[in-house]
mmCIF file of C-alpha atoms in Angstrom:
data_model
loop_
_atom_site.group_PDB
_atom_site.id
_atom_site.type_symbol
_atom_site.label_atom_id
_atom_site.label_comp_id
_atom_site.label_asym_id
_atom_site.label_seq_id
_atom_site.Cartn_x
_atom_site.Cartn_y
_atom_site.Cartn_z
ATOM 1 C CA UNK A 1 55.711 137.911 13.966
ATOM 2 C CA UNK A 2 55.301 140.787 16.920
ATOM 3 C CA UNK A 3 54.630 143.099 13.564
ATOM 4 C CA UNK A 4 51.486 140.981 12.796
ATOM 5 C CA UNK A 5 50.085 140.656 16.139
ATOM 6 C CA UNK A 6 50.480 140.266 20.173
ATOM 7 C CA UNK A 7 52.339 137.717 22.079
ATOM 8 C CA UNK A 8 50.357 134.864 22.464
ATOM 9 C CA UNK A 9 49.895 134.213 18.641
ATOM 10 C CA UNK A 10 53.511 135.175 17.626
ATOM 11 C CA UNK A 11 54.347 132.422 20.092
ATOM 12 C CA UNK A 12 52.119 130.040 18.942
ATOM 13 C CA UNK A 13 53.412 130.187 15.235
ATOM 14 C CA UNK A 14 56.831 130.285 16.239
ATOM 15 C CA UNK A 15 56.515 127.374 18.123
ATOM 16 C CA UNK A 16 54.365 125.642 15.654
ATOM 17 C CA UNK A 17 57.253 126.320 13.059
ATOM 18 C CA UNK A 18 60.004 124.753 15.498
ATOM 19 C CA UNK A 19 57.933 121.901 17.181
ATOM 20 C CA UNK A 20 55.510 120.843 14.123
ATOM 21 C CA UNK A 21 58.412 120.970 10.989
ATOM 22 C CA UNK A 22 61.268 118.892 10.043
ATOM 23 C CA UNK A 23 62.909 121.862 11.750
ATOM 24 C CA UNK A 24 62.928 119.799 14.875
ATOM 25 C CA UNK A 25 63.881 116.467 13.362
ATOM 26 C CA UNK A 26 66.344 117.807 10.254
ATOM 27 C CA UNK A 27 67.585 121.238 10.901
ATOM 28 C CA UNK A 28 68.292 120.798 14.434
ATOM 29 C CA UNK A 29 70.346 118.177 14.347
ATOM 30 C CA UNK A 30 72.517 118.941 11.374
ATOM 31 C CA UNK A 31 73.621 122.417 11.677
ATOM 32 C CA UNK A 32 75.915 122.585 8.683
ATOM 33 C CA UNK A 33 72.521 122.228 6.112
ATOM 34 C CA UNK A 34 69.127 123.323 6.836
ATOM 35 C CA UNK A 35 69.594 125.349 10.101
ATOM 36 C CA UNK A 36 71.489 127.575 7.993
ATOM 37 C CA UNK A 37 68.845 128.211 5.190
ATOM 38 C CA UNK A 38 66.060 128.283 7.667
ATOM 39 C CA UNK A 39 68.390 131.149 9.353
ATOM 40 C CA UNK A 40 69.093 133.001 6.120
ATOM 41 C CA UNK A 41 65.533 132.984 4.701
ATOM 42 C CA UNK A 42 64.347 134.195 8.601
ATOM 43 C CA UNK A 43 66.857 137.172 8.616
ATOM 44 C CA UNK A 44 66.085 138.334 4.750
ATOM 45 C CA UNK A 45 62.064 138.163 5.658
ATOM 46 C CA UNK A 46 62.999 140.237 9.173
ATOM 47 C CA UNK A 47 64.707 143.112 7.126
ATOM 48 C CA UNK A 48 62.241 144.052 4.264
ATOM 49 C CA UNK A 49 58.862 142.595 5.983
ATOM 50 C CA UNK A 50 57.365 145.945 7.058
ATOM 51 C CA UNK A 51 54.149 147.980 6.259
ATOM 52 C CA UNK A 52 56.255 150.974 4.833
ATOM 53 C CA UNK A 53 58.463 150.567 1.716
ATOM 54 C CA UNK A 54 61.955 149.173 2.415
ATOM 55 C CA UNK A 55 64.767 151.119 1.491
ATOM 56 C CA UNK A 56 66.986 149.417 -1.713
ATOM 57 C CA UNK A 57 69.816 149.002 1.043
ATOM 58 C CA UNK A 58 67.386 146.512 3.326
ATOM 59 C CA UNK A 59 66.698 144.651 -0.076
ATOM 60 C CA UNK A 60 70.485 144.310 -0.750
ATOM 61 C CA UNK A 61 71.017 143.114 2.957
ATOM 62 C CA UNK A 62 67.973 140.634 2.242
ATOM 63 C CA UNK A 63 69.632 139.835 -0.710
ATOM 64 C CA UNK A 64 73.007 139.130 1.064
ATOM 65 C CA UNK A 65 71.507 136.961 3.740
ATOM 66 C CA UNK A 66 69.760 134.764 0.871
ATOM 67 C CA UNK A 67 73.032 134.512 -0.726
ATOM 68 C CA UNK A 68 74.774 133.319 2.364
ATOM 69 C CA UNK A 69 71.994 130.630 2.558
ATOM 70 C CA UNK A 70 72.449 129.531 -1.198
ATOM 71 C CA UNK A 71 76.086 128.780 0.055
ATOM 72 C CA UNK A 72 74.191 126.397 2.516
ATOM 73 C CA UNK A 73 72.124 125.199 -0.047
ATOM 74 C CA UNK A 74 71.631 126.567 -3.432
ATOM 75 C CA UNK A 75 68.072 126.019 -3.546
ATOM 76 C CA UNK A 76 67.561 129.330 -1.084
ATOM 77 C CA UNK A 77 68.247 131.899 -3.613
ATOM 78 C CA UNK A 78 64.781 130.748 -5.294
ATOM 79 C CA UNK A 79 63.150 132.751 -2.314
ATOM 80 C CA UNK A 80 64.923 136.044 -3.616
ATOM 81 C CA UNK A 81 62.555 136.008 -6.584
ATOM 82 C CA UNK A 82 59.485 136.485 -4.164
ATOM 83 C CA UNK A 83 60.689 138.520 -1.222
ATOM 84 C CA UNK A 84 61.064 141.678 -3.428
ATOM 85 C CA UNK A 85 57.671 141.641 -4.375
ATOM 86 C CA UNK A 86 58.295 141.258 -8.165
ATOM 87 C CA UNK A 87 59.209 145.115 -8.489
ATOM 88 C CA UNK A 88 61.919 145.477 -10.880
ATOM 89 C CA UNK A 89 64.535 147.561 -8.742
ATOM 90 C CA UNK A 90 63.881 146.145 -5.387
ATOM 91 C CA UNK A 91 64.595 142.457 -7.177
ATOM 92 C CA UNK A 92 68.115 143.695 -8.849
ATOM 93 C CA UNK A 93 69.285 144.606 -5.247
ATOM 94 C CA UNK A 94 67.796 141.420 -3.916
ATOM 95 C CA UNK A 95 69.470 139.365 -6.392
ATOM 96 C CA UNK A 96 73.071 141.746 -6.106
ATOM 97 C CA UNK A 97 72.702 140.658 -2.280
ATOM 98 C CA UNK A 98 72.276 136.870 -3.648
ATOM 99 C CA UNK A 99 75.404 136.766 -6.243
ATOM 100 C CA UNK A 100 77.678 138.018 -3.423
ATOM 101 C CA UNK A 101 77.203 134.675 -1.571
ATOM 102 C CA UNK A 102 76.177 132.227 -4.833
ATOM 103 C CA UNK A 103 78.816 133.447 -7.315
ATOM 104 C CA UNK A 104 82.081 132.845 -5.605
ATOM 105 C CA UNK A 105 80.260 129.355 -4.574
ATOM 106 C CA UNK A 106 79.474 128.572 -8.187
ATOM 107 C CA UNK A 107 83.328 129.562 -9.021
ATOM 108 C CA UNK A 108 84.603 127.066 -6.460
ATOM 109 C CA UNK A 109 82.679 124.227 -7.119
ATOM 110 C CA UNK A 110 83.753 124.413 -11.047
ATOM 111 C CA UNK A 111 86.773 124.298 -10.187
ATOM 112 C CA UNK A 112 86.900 121.596 -6.940
ATOM 113 C CA UNK A 113 84.377 119.449 -8.977
ATOM 114 C CA UNK A 114 84.112 120.510 -12.382
ATOM 115 C CA UNK A 115 80.364 121.503 -12.616
ATOM 116 C CA UNK A 116 78.973 124.543 -10.532
ATOM 117 C CA UNK A 117 76.283 122.970 -9.213
ATOM 118 C CA UNK A 118 78.462 120.053 -7.878
ATOM 119 C CA UNK A 119 78.987 120.353 -3.869
ATOM 120 C CA UNK A 120 80.698 116.931 -3.185
ATOM 121 C CA UNK A 121 77.865 114.996 -3.066
ATOM 122 C CA UNK A 122 78.060 112.833 -6.462
ATOM 123 C CA UNK A 123 76.095 113.799 -9.714
ATOM 124 C CA UNK A 124 72.174 113.494 -9.131
ATOM 125 C CA UNK A 125 70.578 114.651 -12.058
ATOM 126 C CA UNK A 126 67.344 116.233 -12.261
ATOM 127 C CA UNK A 127 65.408 113.493 -14.268
ATOM 128 C CA UNK A 128 62.740 111.926 -12.207
ATOM 129 C CA UNK A 129 59.315 111.781 -13.505
ATOM 130 C CA UNK A 130 57.844 114.962 -12.502
ATOM 131 C CA UNK A 131 54.478 113.547 -11.886
ATOM 132 C CA UNK A 132 56.049 110.687 -9.147
ATOM 133 C CA UNK A 133 58.046 113.845 -7.733
ATOM 134 C CA UNK A 134 55.216 115.883 -7.030
ATOM 135 C CA UNK A 135 53.367 113.226 -5.682
ATOM 136 C CA UNK A 136 55.441 112.217 -3.423
ATOM 137 C CA UNK A 137 56.797 115.608 -2.318
ATOM 138 C CA UNK A 138 53.027 116.530 -1.610
ATOM 139 C CA UNK A 139 51.203 113.473 -0.787
ATOM 140 C CA UNK A 140 52.834 110.397 -0.195
ATOM 141 C CA UNK A 141 52.192 108.839 2.930
ATOM 142 C CA UNK A 142 55.817 109.102 4.240
ATOM 143 C CA UNK A 143 57.065 112.343 2.465
ATOM 144 C CA UNK A 144 54.267 114.601 1.877
ATOM 145 C CA UNK A 145 53.994 117.755 2.929
ATOM 146 C CA UNK A 146 50.187 117.809 3.264
ATOM 147 C CA UNK A 147 50.625 114.554 5.326
ATOM 148 C CA UNK A 148 52.598 115.675 7.708
ATOM 149 C CA UNK A 149 51.873 119.365 7.730
ATOM 150 C CA UNK A 150 48.127 119.316 6.735
ATOM 151 C CA UNK A 151 48.379 123.345 8.358
ATOM 152 C CA UNK A 152 50.169 124.183 5.224
ATOM 153 C CA UNK A 153 47.212 124.266 3.273
ATOM 154 C CA UNK A 154 45.636 127.035 5.794
ATOM 155 C CA UNK A 155 48.911 128.831 5.150
ATOM 156 C CA UNK A 156 48.427 128.901 1.344
ATOM 157 C CA UNK A 157 44.695 130.294 1.962
ATOM 158 C CA UNK A 158 47.049 133.399 4.170
ATOM 159 C CA UNK A 159 49.056 133.937 0.643
ATOM 160 C CA UNK A 160 45.685 134.156 -0.942
ATOM 161 C CA UNK A 161 44.425 136.676 1.238
ATOM 162 C CA UNK A 162 46.984 139.020 1.097
ATOM 163 C CA UNK A 163 46.642 138.637 -3.082
ATOM 164 C CA UNK A 164 43.266 140.213 -2.346
ATOM 165 C CA UNK A 165 44.256 142.664 -0.099
ATOM 166 C CA UNK A 166 47.127 143.765 -1.907
ATOM 167 C CA UNK A 167 45.101 147.074 -3.261
ATOM 168 C CA UNK A 168 44.760 148.394 0.342
ATOM 169 C CA UNK A 169 47.036 146.532 2.388
ATOM 170 C CA UNK A 170 50.129 148.127 1.091
ATOM 171 C CA UNK A 171 53.587 147.050 0.715
ATOM 172 C CA UNK A 172 53.351 144.370 3.153
ATOM 173 C CA UNK A 173 50.606 142.677 1.469
ATOM 174 C CA UNK A 174 52.171 142.635 -1.985
ATOM 175 C CA UNK A 175 55.436 141.036 -0.443
ATOM 176 C CA UNK A 176 53.625 138.576 1.230
ATOM 177 C CA UNK A 177 51.706 137.578 -1.967
ATOM 178 C CA UNK A 178 54.846 137.487 -4.043
ATOM 179 C CA UNK A 179 56.439 135.056 -1.237
ATOM 180 C CA UNK A 180 54.041 132.135 -2.559
ATOM 181 C CA UNK A 181 56.196 131.862 -5.456
ATOM 182 C CA UNK A 182 58.950 130.419 -3.986
ATOM 183 C CA UNK A 183 56.765 127.170 -3.449
ATOM 184 C CA UNK A 184 56.047 125.914 -6.892
ATOM 185 C CA UNK A 185 59.814 126.955 -7.631
ATOM 186 C CA UNK A 186 60.675 124.664 -4.985
ATOM 187 C CA UNK A 187 58.394 121.849 -5.734
ATOM 188 C CA UNK A 188 59.062 121.972 -9.338
ATOM 189 C CA UNK A 189 62.551 121.715 -8.881
ATOM 190 C CA UNK A 190 62.964 118.813 -6.244
ATOM 191 C CA UNK A 191 60.180 116.986 -7.781
ATOM 192 C CA UNK A 192 62.744 116.034 -10.927
ATOM 193 C CA UNK A 193 65.533 115.608 -8.660
ATOM 194 C CA UNK A 194 66.994 112.328 -8.494
ATOM 195 C CA UNK A 195 66.004 111.947 -4.878
ATOM 196 C CA UNK A 196 63.322 113.918 -4.267
ATOM 197 C CA UNK A 197 62.532 112.093 -1.365
ATOM 198 C CA UNK A 198 65.539 113.607 0.655
ATOM 199 C CA UNK A 199 67.547 110.451 1.590
ATOM 200 C CA UNK A 200 66.891 108.315 5.065
ATOM 201 C CA UNK A 201 65.003 111.080 6.887
ATOM 202 C CA UNK A 202 61.620 112.210 8.707
ATOM 203 C CA UNK A 203 59.023 113.967 6.815
ATOM 204 C CA UNK A 204 59.481 116.764 3.711
ATOM 205 C CA UNK A 205 62.795 117.474 4.287
ATOM 206 C CA UNK A 206 63.444 119.493 1.101
ATOM 207 C CA UNK A 207 60.033 121.737 1.214
ATOM 208 C CA UNK A 208 60.443 122.225 5.190
ATOM 209 C CA UNK A 209 63.208 124.850 3.939
ATOM 210 C CA UNK A 210 59.932 126.807 3.188
ATOM 211 C CA UNK A 211 58.916 126.491 6.837
ATOM 212 C CA UNK A 212 59.338 130.253 7.867
ATOM 213 C CA UNK A 213 57.857 131.298 4.660
ATOM 214 C CA UNK A 214 54.666 129.599 5.510
ATOM 215 C CA UNK A 215 54.717 130.891 8.941
ATOM 216 C CA UNK A 216 53.856 134.142 7.229
ATOM 217 C CA UNK A 217 51.116 132.810 5.158
ATOM 218 C CA UNK A 218 49.522 131.568 9.072
ATOM 219 C CA UNK A 219 50.693 134.982 10.069
ATOM 220 C CA UNK A 220 48.836 136.978 7.456
ATOM 221 C CA UNK A 221 45.673 134.693 7.987
ATOM 222 C CA UNK A 222 44.968 135.302 11.471
ATOM 223 C CA UNK A 223 45.984 139.043 10.738
ATOM 224 C CA UNK A 224 43.262 138.921 8.177
ATOM 225 C CA UNK A 225 40.819 137.079 10.307
ATOM 226 C CA UNK A 226 41.243 134.018 8.429
ATOM 227 C CA UNK A 227 41.036 132.067 11.810
ATOM 228 C CA UNK A 228 38.582 134.337 13.711
ATOM 229 C CA UNK A 229 35.906 131.627 12.766
ATOM 230 C CA UNK A 230 35.652 128.796 15.184
ATOM 231 C CA UNK A 231 35.729 125.934 12.213
ATOM 232 C CA UNK A 232 38.411 127.502 10.700
ATOM 233 C CA UNK A 233 40.882 127.836 14.043
ATOM 234 C CA UNK A 234 39.490 124.004 14.854
ATOM 235 C CA UNK A 235 41.213 123.071 11.600
ATOM 236 C CA UNK A 236 44.427 124.623 12.100
ATOM 237 C CA UNK A 237 44.503 123.307 16.118
ATOM 238 C CA UNK A 238 43.677 120.182 14.729
ATOM 239 C CA UNK A 239 46.254 120.091 11.764
ATOM 240 C CA UNK A 240 49.001 121.266 14.373
ATOM 241 C CA UNK A 241 48.276 119.114 17.054
ATOM 242 C CA UNK A 242 48.998 115.950 14.164
ATOM 243 C CA UNK A 243 52.053 117.407 13.322
ATOM 244 C CA UNK A 244 53.338 118.203 17.019
ATOM 245 C CA UNK A 245 52.600 114.522 17.495
ATOM 246 C CA UNK A 246 54.497 112.896 14.614
ATOM 247 C CA UNK A 247 57.552 115.298 14.822
ATOM 248 C CA UNK A 248 57.834 115.428 18.311
ATOM 249 C CA UNK A 249 57.634 111.599 18.859
ATOM 250 C CA UNK A 250 60.289 111.117 15.546
ATOM 251 C CA UNK A 251 62.760 113.947 17.820
ATOM 252 C CA UNK A 252 62.472 111.238 20.161
ATOM 253 C CA UNK A 253 62.636 107.482 19.121
ATOM 254 C CA UNK A 254 63.184 107.788 14.968
ATOM 255 C CA UNK A 255 66.042 105.674 14.383
ATOM 256 C CA UNK A 256 66.411 105.365 10.297
ATOM 257 C CA UNK A 257 65.588 101.604 10.540
ATOM 258 C CA UNK A 258 62.284 101.801 8.649
ATOM 259 C CA UNK A 259 64.171 103.705 6.058
ATOM 260 C CA UNK A 260 66.208 100.751 5.625
ATOM 261 C CA UNK A 261 64.712 97.376 6.663
ATOM 262 C CA UNK A 262 63.780 95.424 4.656
ATOM 263 C CA UNK A 263 64.775 97.589 1.913
ATOM 264 C CA UNK A 264 67.053 101.166 1.391
ATOM 265 C CA UNK A 265 64.570 103.590 0.467
ATOM 266 C CA UNK A 266 67.355 105.124 -1.414
ATOM 267 C CA UNK A 267 67.406 102.306 -3.613
ATOM 268 C CA UNK A 268 63.473 101.726 -4.083
ATOM 269 C CA UNK A 269 61.387 104.509 -3.129
ATOM 270 C CA UNK A 270 58.273 102.967 -4.148
ATOM 271 C CA UNK A 271 57.933 102.052 -0.245
ATOM 272 C CA UNK A 272 57.402 105.661 0.495
ATOM 273 C CA UNK A 273 53.977 105.452 -1.348
ATOM 274 C CA UNK A 274 52.587 102.654 1.110
ATOM 275 C CA UNK A 275 49.699 103.632 2.636
ATOM 276 C CA UNK A 276 49.504 100.239 4.825
ATOM 277 C CA UNK A 277 53.358 100.968 6.188
ATOM 278 C CA UNK A 278 53.708 105.035 6.232
ATOM 279 C CA UNK A 279 56.966 106.243 8.502
ATOM 280 C CA UNK A 280 55.069 108.091 10.688
ATOM 281 C CA UNK A 281 53.078 105.018 12.087
ATOM 282 C CA UNK A 282 56.480 103.378 12.786
ATOM 283 C CA UNK A 283 57.473 106.164 14.451
ATOM 284 C CA UNK A 284 54.072 106.207 16.701
ATOM 285 C CA UNK A 285 54.664 102.501 17.465
ATOM 286 C CA UNK A 286 58.061 102.697 18.530
ATOM 287 C CA UNK A 287 57.028 105.913 21.077
ATOM 288 C CA UNK A 288 56.494 103.354 23.811
ATOM 289 C CA UNK A 289 59.550 101.967 23.738
ATOM 290 C CA UNK A 290 61.547 104.623 24.366
ATOM 291 C CA UNK A 291 61.131 104.380 27.914
ATOM 292 C CA UNK A 292 62.568 107.191 30.434
ATOM 293 C CA UNK A 293 64.208 108.893 27.764
ATOM 294 C CA UNK A 294 61.068 109.816 26.106
ATOM 295 C CA UNK A 295 59.777 110.623 29.617
ATOM 296 C CA UNK A 296 62.826 113.040 30.265
ATOM 297 C CA UNK A 297 62.818 114.469 27.225
ATOM 298 C CA UNK A 298 58.955 115.470 27.412
ATOM 299 C CA UNK A 299 59.598 117.191 30.566
ATOM 300 C CA UNK A 300 62.711 118.950 29.292
ATOM 301 C CA UNK A 301 60.177 120.303 26.531
ATOM 302 C CA UNK A 302 57.399 121.161 28.752
ATOM 303 C CA UNK A 303 59.488 123.122 30.719
ATOM 304 C CA UNK A 304 61.597 124.908 27.992
ATOM 305 C CA UNK A 305 58.042 126.252 26.691
ATOM 306 C CA UNK A 306 56.988 127.292 30.249
ATOM 307 C CA UNK A 307 60.172 129.371 30.106
ATOM 308 C CA UNK A 308 58.961 130.914 26.835
ATOM 309 C CA UNK A 309 55.495 131.152 27.922
ATOM 310 C CA UNK A 310 56.803 132.828 31.262
ATOM 311 C CA UNK A 311 59.233 135.296 29.163
ATOM 312 C CA UNK A 312 56.524 136.497 26.629
ATOM 313 C CA UNK A 313 54.257 137.591 29.445
ATOM 314 C CA UNK A 314 51.435 134.466 29.196
ATOM 315 C CA UNK A 315 52.628 132.717 32.397
ATOM 316 C CA UNK A 316 52.724 135.656 34.988
ATOM 317 C CA UNK A 317 55.022 138.465 34.807
ATOM 318 C CA UNK A 318 57.237 138.657 31.982
ATOM 319 C CA UNK A 319 60.995 138.402 32.712
ATOM 320 C CA UNK A 320 62.477 142.034 33.058
ATOM 321 C CA UNK A 321 65.364 143.030 30.574
ATOM 322 C CA UNK A 322 67.563 143.018 33.183
ATOM 323 C CA UNK A 323 67.121 139.470 34.464
#
């Protein structure tokens, strides 16, 4: 983020990523799954997102990071198709790195489970009605990305800005405009998955693997003046405030009871489309019952945020490198 702008916006977007996505409610709770994907994607982006052309060895290293992420969740490999800016030589180098992690995994799965794409969870086909999956992933009241994270729509606007600016802004804008390819691929794949809703979880679990990429859309929007207008900035912070409220409430009181009573959503996902009883509303209603635990967690969270602001020099002097 600091390659785009100064510490204030960088810290704001990093905190938005951590506190206003499933990063807090899912990835940070199960370190063997989505956290590895987020780390792999963030590492790959750090390696190649530069103003100048990255050497092929960086493309290979970015592919290797995504390949290790593929060992965690196979869909990580989809990011490789966009991160190379669709340049043939760079794409080949990236995919070669991905293969280092992906090929041994596929071979192991085939030997252990009899299927290259099976990883011990049992056979779950990609045969769900795609219209239902698309609607659920993006707009359902209890799993929809744009319901839980409305600021993601503004991130897509940032990718559009990068697309139109690519003739003058060079390598960086070409990469960012190409990265948006990963979004439709993720959505299309998971829309046909038998359990597109991601099980008994809070929020858009599967699509939040792309949260690091969405942050780049916002970052480019900031850099390109997308949020220089008061109206657009108000939309961003209103959307961010809504997501902060939902995900931080869920981090404190969510207990999966909504997902299982009176019916398990894995057995009957129709409840995920019920606007009269959305999952997030049940969590907000349960928040006052958290009592002292909620108060302590809020205070500790604020203390951690104050420390980060202090380190970045936003509250008094920054902490020195010797501290």
